N, CA, C and O atoms as a printed pandas DataFrame, in Angstrom:
     atom_number atom_name residue_name chain_id  residue_number  x_coord  y_coord  z_coord
0              1         N          UNK        A               1   27.610 -149.330   99.419
1              2        CA          UNK        A               1   26.712 -148.275   99.055
2              3         C          UNK        A               1   25.384 -148.475   99.775
3              4         O          UNK        A               1   24.776 -149.542   99.685
4              5         N          UNK        A               2   24.943 -147.462  100.478
5              6        CA          UNK        A               2   23.666 -147.526  101.178
6              7         C          UNK        A               2   22.557 -147.170  100.214
7              8         O          UNK        A               2   22.707 -146.298   99.359
8              9         N          UNK        A               3   21.430 -147.866  100.370
9             10        CA          UNK        A               3   20.284 -147.600   99.504
10            11         C          UNK        A               3   19.013 -147.555  100.328
11            12         O          UNK        A               3   18.962 -148.076  101.443
12            13         N          UNK        A               4   18.010 -146.943   99.785
13            14        CA          UNK        A               4   16.682 -146.990  100.384
14            15         C          UNK        A               4   16.136 -148.392  100.167
15            16         O          UNK        A               4   16.544 -149.092   99.239
16            17         N          UNK        A               5   15.223 -148.792  101.018
17            18        CA          UNK        A               5   14.649 -150.131  100.922
18            19         C          UNK        A               5   13.609 -150.187   99.814
19            20         O          UNK        A               5   12.622 -149.453   99.837
20            21         N          UNK        A               6   13.836 -151.052   98.860
21            22        CA          UNK        A               6   12.853 -151.249   97.803
22            23         C          UNK        A               6   12.258 -152.652   97.855
23            24         O          UNK        A               6   11.339 -152.962   97.097
24            25         N          UNK        A               7   12.766 -153.489   98.730
25            26        CA          UNK        A               7   12.297 -154.869   98.834
26            27         C          UNK        A               7   11.756 -155.133  100.225
27            28         O          UNK        A               7   12.286 -154.631  101.217
28            29         N          UNK        A               8   10.720 -155.908  100.288
29            30        CA          UNK        A               8   10.192 -156.325  101.580
30            31         C          UNK        A               8   11.054 -157.465  102.118
31            32         O          UNK        A               8   11.762 -158.140  101.372
32            33         N          UNK        A               9   10.974 -157.657  103.420
33            34        CA          UNK        A               9   11.659 -158.797  104.018
34            35         C          UNK        A               9   11.028 -160.082  103.522
35            36         O          UNK        A               9    9.845 -160.100  103.183
36            37         N          UNK        A              10   11.805 -161.166  103.474
37            38        CA          UNK        A              10   11.173 -162.459  103.199
38            39         C          UNK        A              10   10.227 -162.798  104.348
39            40         O          UNK        A              10   10.250 -162.129  105.382
40            41         N          UNK        A              11    9.406 -163.813  104.184
41            42        CA          UNK        A              11    8.506 -164.205  105.280
42            43         C          UNK        A              11    9.289 -164.443  106.575
43            44         O          UNK        A              11   10.435 -164.892  106.552
44            45         N          UNK        A              12    8.647 -164.132  107.696
45            46        CA          UNK        A              12    9.320 -164.214  108.996
46            47         C          UNK        A              12    9.871 -165.617  109.269
47            48         O          UNK        A              12   10.914 -165.748  109.909
48            49         N          UNK        A              13    9.195 -166.663  108.799
49            50        CA          UNK        A              13    9.714 -168.028  108.989
50            51         C          UNK        A              13   11.035 -168.222  108.246
51            52         O          UNK        A              13   11.930 -168.903  108.746
52            53         N          UNK        A              14   11.163 -167.634  107.067
53            54        CA          UNK        A              14   12.416 -167.707  106.310
54            55         C          UNK        A              14   13.515 -166.978  107.074
55            56         O          UNK        A              14   14.632 -167.482  107.187
56            57         N          UNK        A              15   13.203 -165.797  107.596
57            58        CA          UNK        A              15   14.189 -165.030  108.363
58            59         C          UNK        A              15   14.644 -165.846  109.566
59            60         O          UNK        A              15   15.843 -165.963  109.818
60            61         N          UNK        A              16   13.704 -166.407  110.304
61            62        CA          UNK        A              16   14.060 -167.185  111.504
62            63         C          UNK        A              16   14.937 -168.386  111.150
63            64         O          UNK        A              16   15.905 -168.675  111.853
64            65         N          UNK        A              17   14.603 -169.083  110.069
65            66        CA          UNK        A              17   15.410 -170.236  109.663
66            67         C          UNK        A              17   16.828 -169.834  109.286
67            68         O          UNK        A              17   17.781 -170.544  109.606
68            69         N          UNK        A              18   16.974 -168.704  108.611
69            70        CA          UNK        A              18   18.307 -168.234  108.238
70            71         C          UNK        A              18   19.081 -167.741  109.457
71            72         O          UNK        A              18   20.299 -167.907  109.527
72            73         N          UNK        A              19   18.384 -167.140  110.414
73            74        CA          UNK        A              19   19.041 -166.688  111.642
74            75         C          UNK        A              19   19.530 -167.887  112.458
75            76         O          UNK        A              19   20.538 -167.782  113.156
76            77         N          UNK        A              20   18.838 -169.012  112.383
77            78        CA          UNK        A              20   19.304 -170.219  113.083
78            79         C          UNK        A              20   20.683 -170.652  112.582
79            80         O          UNK        A              20   21.438 -171.285  113.320
80            81         N          UNK        A              21   21.011 -170.320  111.345
81            82        CA          UNK        A              21   22.336 -170.630  110.792
82            83         C          UNK        A              21   23.364 -169.567  111.180
83            84         O          UNK        A              21   24.531 -169.881  111.412
84            85         N          UNK        A              22   22.925 -168.308  111.250
85            86        CA          UNK        A              22   23.830 -167.212  111.575
86            87         C          UNK        A              22   24.114 -167.111  113.073
87            88         O          UNK        A              22   25.210 -166.709  113.464
88            89         N          UNK        A              23   23.162 -167.464  113.902
89            90        CA          UNK        A              23   23.302 -167.259  115.347
90            91         C          UNK        A              23   24.480 -168.006  115.981
91            92         O          UNK        A              23   25.191 -167.401  116.784
92            93         N          UNK        A              24   24.731 -169.291  115.666
93            94        CA          UNK        A              24   25.821 -169.988  116.369
94            95         C          UNK        A              24   27.187 -169.297  116.286
95            96         O          UNK        A              24   27.841 -169.152  117.319
96            97         N          UNK        A              25   27.649 -168.862  115.101
97            98        CA          UNK        A              25   28.960 -168.192  115.110
98            99         C          UNK        A              25   28.934 -166.839  115.840
99           100         O          UNK        A              25   29.965 -166.396  116.348
100          101         N          UNK        A              26   27.783 -166.189  115.897
101          102        CA          UNK        A              26   27.690 -164.938  116.650
102          103         C          UNK        A              26   27.709 -165.204  118.152
103          104         O          UNK        A              26   28.377 -164.498  118.907
104          105         N          UNK        A              27   26.971 -166.226  118.580
105          106        CA          UNK        A              27   26.938 -166.582  119.998
106          107         C          UNK        A              27   28.327 -167.021  120.459
107          108         O          UNK        A              27   28.740 -166.688  121.570
108          109         N          UNK        A              28   29.051 -167.761  119.622
109          110        CA          UNK        A              28   30.432 -168.158  119.959
110          111         C          UNK        A              28   31.323 -166.938  120.173
111          112         O          UNK        A              28   32.301 -166.996  120.918
112          113         N          UNK        A              29   30.981 -165.850  119.524
113          114        CA          UNK        A              29   31.753 -164.603  119.684
114          115         C          UNK        A              29   31.216 -163.751  120.835
115          116         O          UNK        A              29   31.661 -162.619  121.026
116          117         N          UNK        A              30   30.267 -164.284  121.601
117          118        CA          UNK        A              30   29.756 -163.603  122.786
118          119         C          UNK        A              30   28.634 -162.618  122.534
119          120         O          UNK        A              30   28.350 -161.783  123.392
120          121         N          UNK        A              31   27.988 -162.693  121.377
121          122        CA          UNK        A              31   26.919 -161.765  121.041
122          123         C          UNK        A              31   25.548 -162.406  121.224
123          124         O          UNK        A              31   25.421 -163.630  121.182
124          125         N          UNK        A              32   24.532 -161.587  121.424
125          126        CA          UNK        A              32   23.149 -162.049  121.521
126          127         C          UNK        A              32   22.431 -161.747  120.215
127          128         O          UNK        A              32   22.703 -160.737  119.564
128          129         N          UNK        A              33   21.510 -162.632  119.837
129          130        CA          UNK        A              33   20.793 -162.500  118.566
130          131         C          UNK        A              33   19.302 -162.637  118.825
131          132         O          UNK        A              33   18.863 -163.538  119.539
132          133         N          UNK        A              34   18.521 -161.723  118.230
133          134        CA          UNK        A              34   17.060 -161.792  118.352
134          135         C          UNK        A              34   16.436 -161.358  117.032
135          136         O          UNK        A              34   16.979 -160.518  116.315
136          137         N          UNK        A              35   15.283 -161.949  116.727
137          138        CA          UNK        A              35   14.529 -161.566  115.534
138          139         C          UNK        A              35   13.290 -160.820  115.999
139          140         O          UNK        A              35   12.481 -161.349  116.762
140          141         N          UNK        A              36   13.150 -159.585  115.529
141          142        CA          UNK        A              36   11.957 -158.800  115.846
142          143         C          UNK        A              36   10.800 -159.273  114.973
143          144         O          UNK        A              36   11.028 -159.879  113.926
144          145         N          UNK        A              37    9.562 -159.004  115.386
145          146        CA          UNK        A              37    8.393 -159.416  114.596
146          147         C          UNK        A              37    8.377 -158.833  113.180
147          148         O          UNK        A              37    7.750 -159.401  112.286
148          149         N          UNK        A              38    9.061 -157.705  112.972
149          150        CA          UNK        A              38    9.090 -157.105  111.637
150          151         C          UNK        A              38   10.183 -157.684  110.744
151          152         O          UNK        A              38   10.378 -157.216  109.622
152          153         N          UNK        A              39   10.902 -158.703  111.232
153          154        CA          UNK        A              39   11.927 -159.364  110.429
154          155         C          UNK        A              39   13.317 -158.781  110.556
155          156         O          UNK        A              39   14.255 -159.283  109.937
156          157         N          UNK        A              40   13.472 -157.727  111.349
157          158        CA          UNK        A              40   14.797 -157.160  111.582
158          159         C          UNK        A              40   15.511 -158.030  112.615
159          160         O          UNK        A              40   14.935 -158.396  113.640
160          161         N          UNK        A              41   16.769 -158.354  112.331
161          162        CA          UNK        A              41   17.583 -159.158  113.242
162          163         C          UNK        A              41   18.447 -158.186  114.044
163          164         O          UNK        A              41   19.181 -157.379  113.473
164          165         N          UNK        A              42   18.355 -158.269  115.362
165          166        CA          UNK        A              42   19.158 -157.412  116.220
166          167         C          UNK        A              42   20.258 -158.228  116.866
167          168         O          UNK        A              42   20.004 -159.247  117.508
168          169         N          UNK        A              43   21.482 -157.766  116.687
169          170        CA          UNK        A              43   22.628 -158.407  117.321
170          171         C          UNK        A              43   23.151 -157.429  118.357
171          172         O          UNK        A              43   23.375 -156.255  118.063
172          173         N          UNK        A              44   23.343 -157.926  119.577
173          174        CA          UNK        A              44   23.768 -157.074  120.697
174          175         C          UNK        A              44   25.056 -157.580  121.320
175          176         O          UNK        A              44   25.316 -158.781  121.386
176          177         N          UNK        A              45   25.849 -156.628  121.770
177          178        CA          UNK        A              45   26.984 -156.936  122.616
178          179         C          UNK        A              45   26.453 -156.845  124.046
179          180         O          UNK        A              45   26.173 -155.743  124.517
180          181         N          UNK        A              46   26.305 -157.979  124.759
181          182        CA          UNK        A              46   25.675 -157.946  126.078
182          183         C          UNK        A              46   26.485 -157.175  127.113
183          184         O          UNK        A              46   25.938 -156.785  128.146
184          185         N          UNK        A              47   27.755 -156.948  126.868
185          186        CA          UNK        A              47   28.572 -156.192  127.798
186          187         C          UNK        A              47   28.448 -154.691  127.629
187          188         O          UNK        A              47   28.904 -153.925  128.477
188          189         N          UNK        A              48   27.832 -154.271  126.533
189          190        CA          UNK        A              48   27.688 -152.845  126.231
190          191         C          UNK        A              48   26.297 -152.652  125.633
191          192         O          UNK        A              48   26.117 -152.730  124.418
192          193         N          UNK        A              49   25.325 -152.402  126.490
193          194        CA          UNK        A              49   23.915 -152.448  126.104
194          195         C          UNK        A              49   23.537 -151.519  124.957
195          196         O          UNK        A              49   22.554 -151.778  124.264
196          197         N          UNK        A              50   24.288 -150.446  124.739
197          198        CA          UNK        A              50   23.955 -149.542  123.641
198          199         C          UNK        A              50   24.527 -150.014  122.307
199          200         O          UNK        A              50   24.251 -149.419  121.266
200          201         N          UNK        A              51   25.314 -151.072  122.337
201          202        CA          UNK        A              51   25.903 -151.583  121.100
202          203         C          UNK        A              51   24.985 -152.629  120.472
203          204         O          UNK        A              51   25.003 -153.805  120.835
204          205         N          UNK        A              52   24.190 -152.162  119.525
205          206        CA          UNK        A              52   23.222 -153.004  118.821
206          207         C          UNK        A              52   23.406 -152.762  117.332
207          208         O          UNK        A              52   23.535 -151.620  116.890
208          209         N          UNK        A              53   23.418 -153.850  116.558
209          210        CA          UNK        A              53   23.492 -153.705  115.101
210          211         C          UNK        A              53   22.302 -154.422  114.476
211          212         O          UNK        A              53   22.225 -155.649  114.535
212          213         N          UNK        A              54   21.378 -153.681  113.882
213          214        CA          UNK        A              54   20.291 -154.335  113.153
214          215         C          UNK        A              54   20.750 -154.748  111.753
215          216         O          UNK        A              54   21.466 -154.009  111.077
216          217         N          UNK        A              55   20.331 -155.919  111.343
217          218        CA          UNK        A              55   20.561 -156.381  109.975
218          219         C          UNK        A              55   19.249 -156.941  109.435
219          220         O          UNK        A              55   18.361 -157.324  110.197
220          221         N          UNK        A              56   19.145 -156.982  108.132
221          222        CA          UNK        A              56   17.940 -157.500  107.489
222          223         C          UNK        A              56   18.349 -158.379  106.316
223          224         O          UNK        A              56   19.500 -158.372  105.880
224          225         N          UNK        A              57   17.391 -159.125  105.824
225          226        CA          UNK        A              57   17.598 -159.930  104.619
226          227         C          UNK        A              57   16.822 -159.268  103.498
227          228         O          UNK        A              57   15.640 -158.954  103.639
228          229         N          UNK        A              58   17.505 -159.061  102.383
229          230        CA          UNK        A              58   16.891 -158.457  101.211
230          231         C          UNK        A              58   17.372 -159.194   99.962
231          232         O          UNK        A              58   18.376 -159.906   99.983
232          233         N          UNK        A              59   16.640 -159.006   98.898
233          234        CA          UNK        A              59   16.966 -159.614   97.607
234          235         C          UNK        A              59   18.047 -158.779   96.916
235          236         O          UNK        A              59   17.935 -157.558   96.804
236          237         N          UNK        A              60   19.096 -159.470   96.455
237          238        CA          UNK        A              60   20.158 -158.844   95.652
238          239         C          UNK        A              60   20.813 -159.978   94.874
239          240         O          UNK        A              60   21.858 -160.485   95.279
240          241         N          UNK        A              61   20.207 -160.379   93.759
241          242        CA          UNK        A              61   20.666 -161.580   93.043
242          243         C          UNK        A              61   20.691 -162.770   93.991
243          244         O          UNK        A              61   21.694 -163.477   94.077
244          245         N          UNK        A              62   19.608 -162.989   94.692
245          246        CA          UNK        A              62   19.508 -163.983   95.754
246          247         C          UNK        A              62   19.359 -163.241   97.074
247          248         O          UNK        A              62   19.389 -162.011   97.106
248          249         N          UNK        A              63   19.201 -163.977   98.151
249          250        CA          UNK        A              63   19.039 -163.337   99.458
250          251         C          UNK        A              63   20.389 -162.970  100.055
251          252         O          UNK        A              63   21.324 -163.772  100.053
252          253         N          UNK        A              64   20.477 -161.751  100.564
253          254        CA          UNK        A              64   21.701 -161.228  101.180
254          255         C          UNK        A              64   21.384 -160.649  102.547
255          256         O          UNK        A              64   20.291 -160.137  102.786
256          257         N          UNK        A              65   22.371 -160.742  103.445
257          258        CA          UNK        A              65   22.319 -159.985  104.685
258          259         C          UNK        A              65   22.650 -158.545  104.321
259          260         O          UNK        A              65   23.559 -158.285  103.532
260          261         N          UNK        A              66   21.906 -157.616  104.905
261          262        CA          UNK        A              66   22.158 -156.191  104.703
262          263         C          UNK        A              66   22.295 -155.514  106.061
263          264         O          UNK        A              66   21.555 -155.822  106.995
264          265         N          UNK        A              67   23.247 -154.589  106.163
265          266        CA          UNK        A              67   23.313 -153.719  107.324
266          267         C          UNK        A              67   22.092 -152.811  107.274
267          268         O          UNK        A              67   21.681 -152.387  106.193
268          269         N          UNK        A              68   21.525 -152.516  108.395
269          270        CA          UNK        A              68   20.464 -151.504  108.461
270          271         C          UNK        A              68   21.033 -150.315  109.224
271          272         O          UNK        A              68   21.429 -150.434  110.383
272          273         N          UNK        A              69   21.067 -149.177  108.559
273          274        CA          UNK        A              69   21.578 -147.949  109.167
274          275         C          UNK        A              69   20.425 -146.963  109.335
275          276         O          UNK        A              69   19.438 -147.008  108.601
276          277         N          UNK        A              70   20.569 -146.088  110.299
277          278        CA          UNK        A              70   19.540 -145.068  110.466
278          279         C          UNK        A              70   19.566 -144.128  109.265
279          280         O          UNK        A              70   20.592 -143.955  108.608
280          281         N          UNK        A              71   18.431 -143.539  109.004
281          282        CA          UNK        A              71   18.329 -142.604  107.893
282          283         C          UNK        A              71   19.051 -141.303  108.204
283          284         O          UNK        A              71   19.625 -141.150  109.283
284          285         N          UNK        A              72   19.023 -140.365  107.263
285          286        CA          UNK        A              72   19.759 -139.116  107.436
286          287         C          UNK        A              72   19.192 -138.211  108.531
287          288         O          UNK        A              72   19.884 -137.311  109.008
288          289         N          UNK        A              73   17.954 -138.439  108.928
289          290        CA          UNK        A              73   17.351 -137.680  110.022
290          291         C          UNK        A              73   16.683 -138.655  110.983
291          292         O          UNK        A              73   16.460 -139.816  110.640
292          293         N          UNK        A              74   16.367 -138.190  112.173
293          294        CA          UNK        A              74   15.743 -139.070  113.175
294          295         C          UNK        A              74   14.465 -139.720  112.671
295          296         O          UNK        A              74   14.190 -140.880  112.977
296          297         N          UNK        A              75   13.683 -138.971  111.897
297          298        CA          UNK        A              75   12.426 -139.523  111.404
298          299         C          UNK        A              75   12.549 -140.071  109.983
299          300         O          UNK        A              75   11.549 -140.439  109.366
300          301         N          UNK        A              76   13.759 -140.122  109.476
301          302        CA          UNK        A              76   13.982 -140.654  108.127
302          303         C          UNK        A              76   13.895 -142.174  108.093
303          304         O          UNK        A              76   14.059 -142.845  109.112
304          305         N          UNK        A              77   13.636 -142.695  106.917
305          306        CA          UNK        A              77   13.575 -144.149  106.745
306          307         C          UNK        A              77   14.973 -144.742  106.846
307          308         O          UNK        A              77   15.949 -144.087  106.481
308          309         N          UNK        A              78   15.083 -145.984  107.342
309          310        CA          UNK        A              78   16.398 -146.612  107.413
310          311         C          UNK        A              78   16.977 -146.838  106.012
311          312         O          UNK        A              78   16.251 -146.902  105.021
312          313         N          UNK        A              79   18.300 -146.956  105.966
313          314        CA          UNK        A              79   18.992 -147.269  104.725
314          315         C          UNK        A              79   19.646 -148.636  104.879
315          316         O          UNK        A              79   19.916 -149.081  105.995
316          317         N          UNK        A              80   19.901 -149.299  103.754
317          318        CA          UNK        A              80   20.414 -150.664  103.764
318          319         C          UNK        A              80   21.665 -150.759  102.908
319          320         O          UNK        A              80   21.761 -150.151  101.842
320          321         N          UNK        A              81   22.619 -151.535  103.400
321          322        CA          UNK        A              81   23.876 -151.748  102.689
322          323         C          UNK        A              81   24.121 -153.249  102.586
323          324         O          UNK        A              81   24.185 -153.927  103.612
324          325         N          UNK        A              82   24.262 -153.785  101.371
325          326        CA          UNK        A              82   24.519 -155.217  101.239
326          327         C          UNK        A              82   25.796 -155.622  101.968
327          328         O          UNK        A              82   26.801 -154.911  101.929
328          329         N          UNK        A              83   25.741 -156.776  102.633
329          330        CA          UNK        A              83   26.910 -157.295  103.342
330          331         C          UNK        A              83   27.443 -158.535  102.631
331          332         O          UNK        A              83   28.488 -158.472  101.984
332          333         N          UNK        A              84   26.739 -159.660  102.743
333          334        CA          UNK        A              84   27.148 -160.915  102.117
334          335         C          UNK        A              84   25.902 -161.747  101.827
335          336         O          UNK        A              84   24.851 -161.508  102.422
336          337         N          UNK        A              85   26.003 -162.725  100.917
337          338        CA          UNK        A              85   24.874 -163.646  100.714
338          339         C          UNK        A              85   24.539 -164.384  102.017
339          340         O          UNK        A              85   25.417 -164.611  102.850
340          341         N          UNK        A              86   23.275 -164.753  102.183
341          342        CA          UNK        A              86   22.844 -165.373  103.445
342          343         C          UNK        A              86   23.574 -166.676  103.759
343          344         O          UNK        A              86   23.677 -167.049  104.927
344          345         N          UNK        A              87   24.081 -167.372  102.751
345          346        CA          UNK        A              87   24.785 -168.634  103.000
346          347         C          UNK        A              87   26.182 -168.437  103.576
347          348         O          UNK        A              87   26.761 -169.383  104.110
348          349         N          UNK        A              88   26.729 -167.246  103.482
349          350        CA          UNK        A              88   28.088 -166.981  103.968
350          351         C          UNK        A              88   28.026 -166.522  105.425
351          352         O          UNK        A              88   28.393 -165.391  105.746
352          353         N          UNK        A              89   27.556 -167.418  106.304
353          354        CA          UNK        A              89   27.316 -167.049  107.697
354          355         C          UNK        A              89   28.603 -166.730  108.456
355          356         O          UNK        A              89   28.601 -165.853  109.319
356          357         N          UNK        A              90   29.687 -167.417  108.156
357          358        CA          UNK        A              90   30.938 -167.145  108.878
358          359         C          UNK        A              90   31.446 -165.741  108.582
359          360         O          UNK        A              90   31.895 -165.043  109.492
360          361         N          UNK        A              91   31.383 -165.319  107.332
361          362        CA          UNK        A              91   31.832 -163.972  106.977
362          363         C          UNK        A              91   30.878 -162.927  107.551
363          364         O          UNK        A              91   31.323 -161.885  108.034
364          365         N          UNK        A              92   29.593 -163.189  107.506
365          366        CA          UNK        A              92   28.634 -162.256  108.101
366          367         C          UNK        A              92   28.903 -162.113  109.597
367          368         O          UNK        A              92   28.922 -160.999  110.121
368          369         N          UNK        A              93   29.109 -163.227  110.278
369          370        CA          UNK        A              93   29.376 -163.193  111.719
370          371         C          UNK        A              93   30.679 -162.447  112.013
371          372         O          UNK        A              93   30.746 -161.690  112.981
372          373         N          UNK        A              94   31.697 -162.646  111.207
373          374        CA          UNK        A              94   32.973 -161.954  111.405
374          375         C          UNK        A              94   32.791 -160.447  111.287
375          376         O          UNK        A              94   33.291 -159.684  112.114
376          377         N          UNK        A              95   32.073 -160.028  110.255
377          378        CA          UNK        A              95   31.870 -158.594  110.042
378          379         C          UNK        A              95   31.035 -157.966  111.155
379          380         O          UNK        A              95   31.350 -156.881  111.643
380          381         N          UNK        A              96   29.972 -158.656  111.550
381          382        CA          UNK        A              96   29.103 -158.142  112.617
382          383         C          UNK        A              96   29.874 -158.047  113.928
383          384         O          UNK        A              96   29.795 -157.039  114.631
384          385         N          UNK        A              97   30.622 -159.102  114.255
385          386        CA          UNK        A              97   31.405 -159.097  115.495
386          387         C          UNK        A              97   32.440 -157.975  115.477
387          388         O          UNK        A              97   32.715 -157.374  116.516
388          389         N          UNK        A              98   33.012 -157.687  114.323
389          390        CA          UNK        A              98   33.980 -156.602  114.228
390          391         C          UNK        A              98   33.324 -155.256  114.545
391          392         O          UNK        A              98   33.930 -154.412  115.205
392          393         N          UNK        A              99   32.102 -155.056  114.083
393          394        CA          UNK        A              99   31.383 -153.807  114.354
394          395         C          UNK        A              99   31.035 -153.690  115.838
395          396         O          UNK        A              99   31.087 -152.591  116.391
396          397         N          UNK        A             100   30.687 -154.784  116.488
397          398        CA          UNK        A             100   30.234 -154.752  117.880
398          399         C          UNK        A             100   31.331 -155.056  118.897
399          400         O          UNK        A             100   31.061 -155.165  120.093
400          401         N          UNK        A             101   32.550 -155.190  118.429
401          402        CA          UNK        A             101   33.676 -155.536  119.306
402          403         C          UNK        A             101   34.093 -154.353  120.177
403          404         O          UNK        A             101   34.127 -153.209  119.723
404          405         N          UNK        A             102   34.407 -154.650  121.426
405          406        CA          UNK        A             102   35.008 -153.673  122.318
406          407         C          UNK        A             102   36.338 -154.255  122.770
407          408         O          UNK        A             102   36.398 -155.381  123.264
408          409         N          UNK        A             103   37.395 -153.485  122.601
409          410        CA          UNK        A             103   38.725 -153.930  123.008
410          411         C          UNK        A             103   38.758 -154.011  124.527
411          412         O          UNK        A             103   38.612 -152.995  125.207
412          413         N          UNK        A             104   38.948 -155.211  125.060
413          414        CA          UNK        A             104   38.894 -155.424  126.507
414          415         C          UNK        A             104   40.052 -154.750  127.242
415          416         O          UNK        A             104   39.920 -154.395  128.413
416          417         N          UNK        A             105   41.179 -154.573  126.564
417          418        CA          UNK        A             105   42.329 -153.986  127.268
418          419         C          UNK        A             105   42.161 -152.490  127.482
419          420         O          UNK        A             105   42.636 -151.958  128.485
420          421         N          UNK        A             106   41.501 -151.808  126.570
421          422        CA          UNK        A             106   41.344 -150.367  126.722
422          423         C          UNK        A             106   39.895 -149.945  126.897
423          424         O          UNK        A             106   39.618 -148.807  127.275
424          425         N          UNK        A             107   38.963 -150.865  126.623
425          426        CA          UNK        A             107   37.554 -150.530  126.728
426          427         C          UNK        A             107   37.051 -149.658  125.597
427          428         O          UNK        A             107   35.998 -149.032  125.711
428          429         N          UNK        A             108   37.793 -149.614  124.513
429          430        CA          UNK        A             108   37.383 -148.781  123.382
430          431         C          UNK        A             108   36.778 -149.618  122.303
431          432         O          UNK        A             108   37.084 -150.800  122.148
432          433         N          UNK        A             109   35.897 -148.973  121.545
433          434        CA          UNK        A             109   35.262 -149.634  120.417
434          435         C          UNK        A             109   36.188 -149.594  119.224
435          436         O          UNK        A             109   37.013 -148.690  119.092
436          437         N          UNK        A             110   36.045 -150.598  118.341
437          438        CA          UNK        A             110   36.833 -150.588  117.100
438          439         C          UNK        A             110   36.020 -150.012  115.992
439          440         O          UNK        A             110   36.498 -149.914  114.862
């Protein structure tokens, strides 16, 4: 379920420390990871420059990774969907890689 953002990001140092745990399994899957100054984590498929998935950390009975989706209009606020608790980095990496995967045999997105 997508929701409007009601929580601020944790401090940027907290985000960076948590991304240090999430980045290795994403990099092993061939993805690039960057933290923007506003605390949004951008994961990119370097082979397909338009394939970017922003995620954020928000409170939901503890800290969780959330998908960040565009709002209903171009100028609308982003919406957030809980993914997994921040400690479940392998599952988060699996889900993110699935979204950014391109089938090499056909060149199609999944």
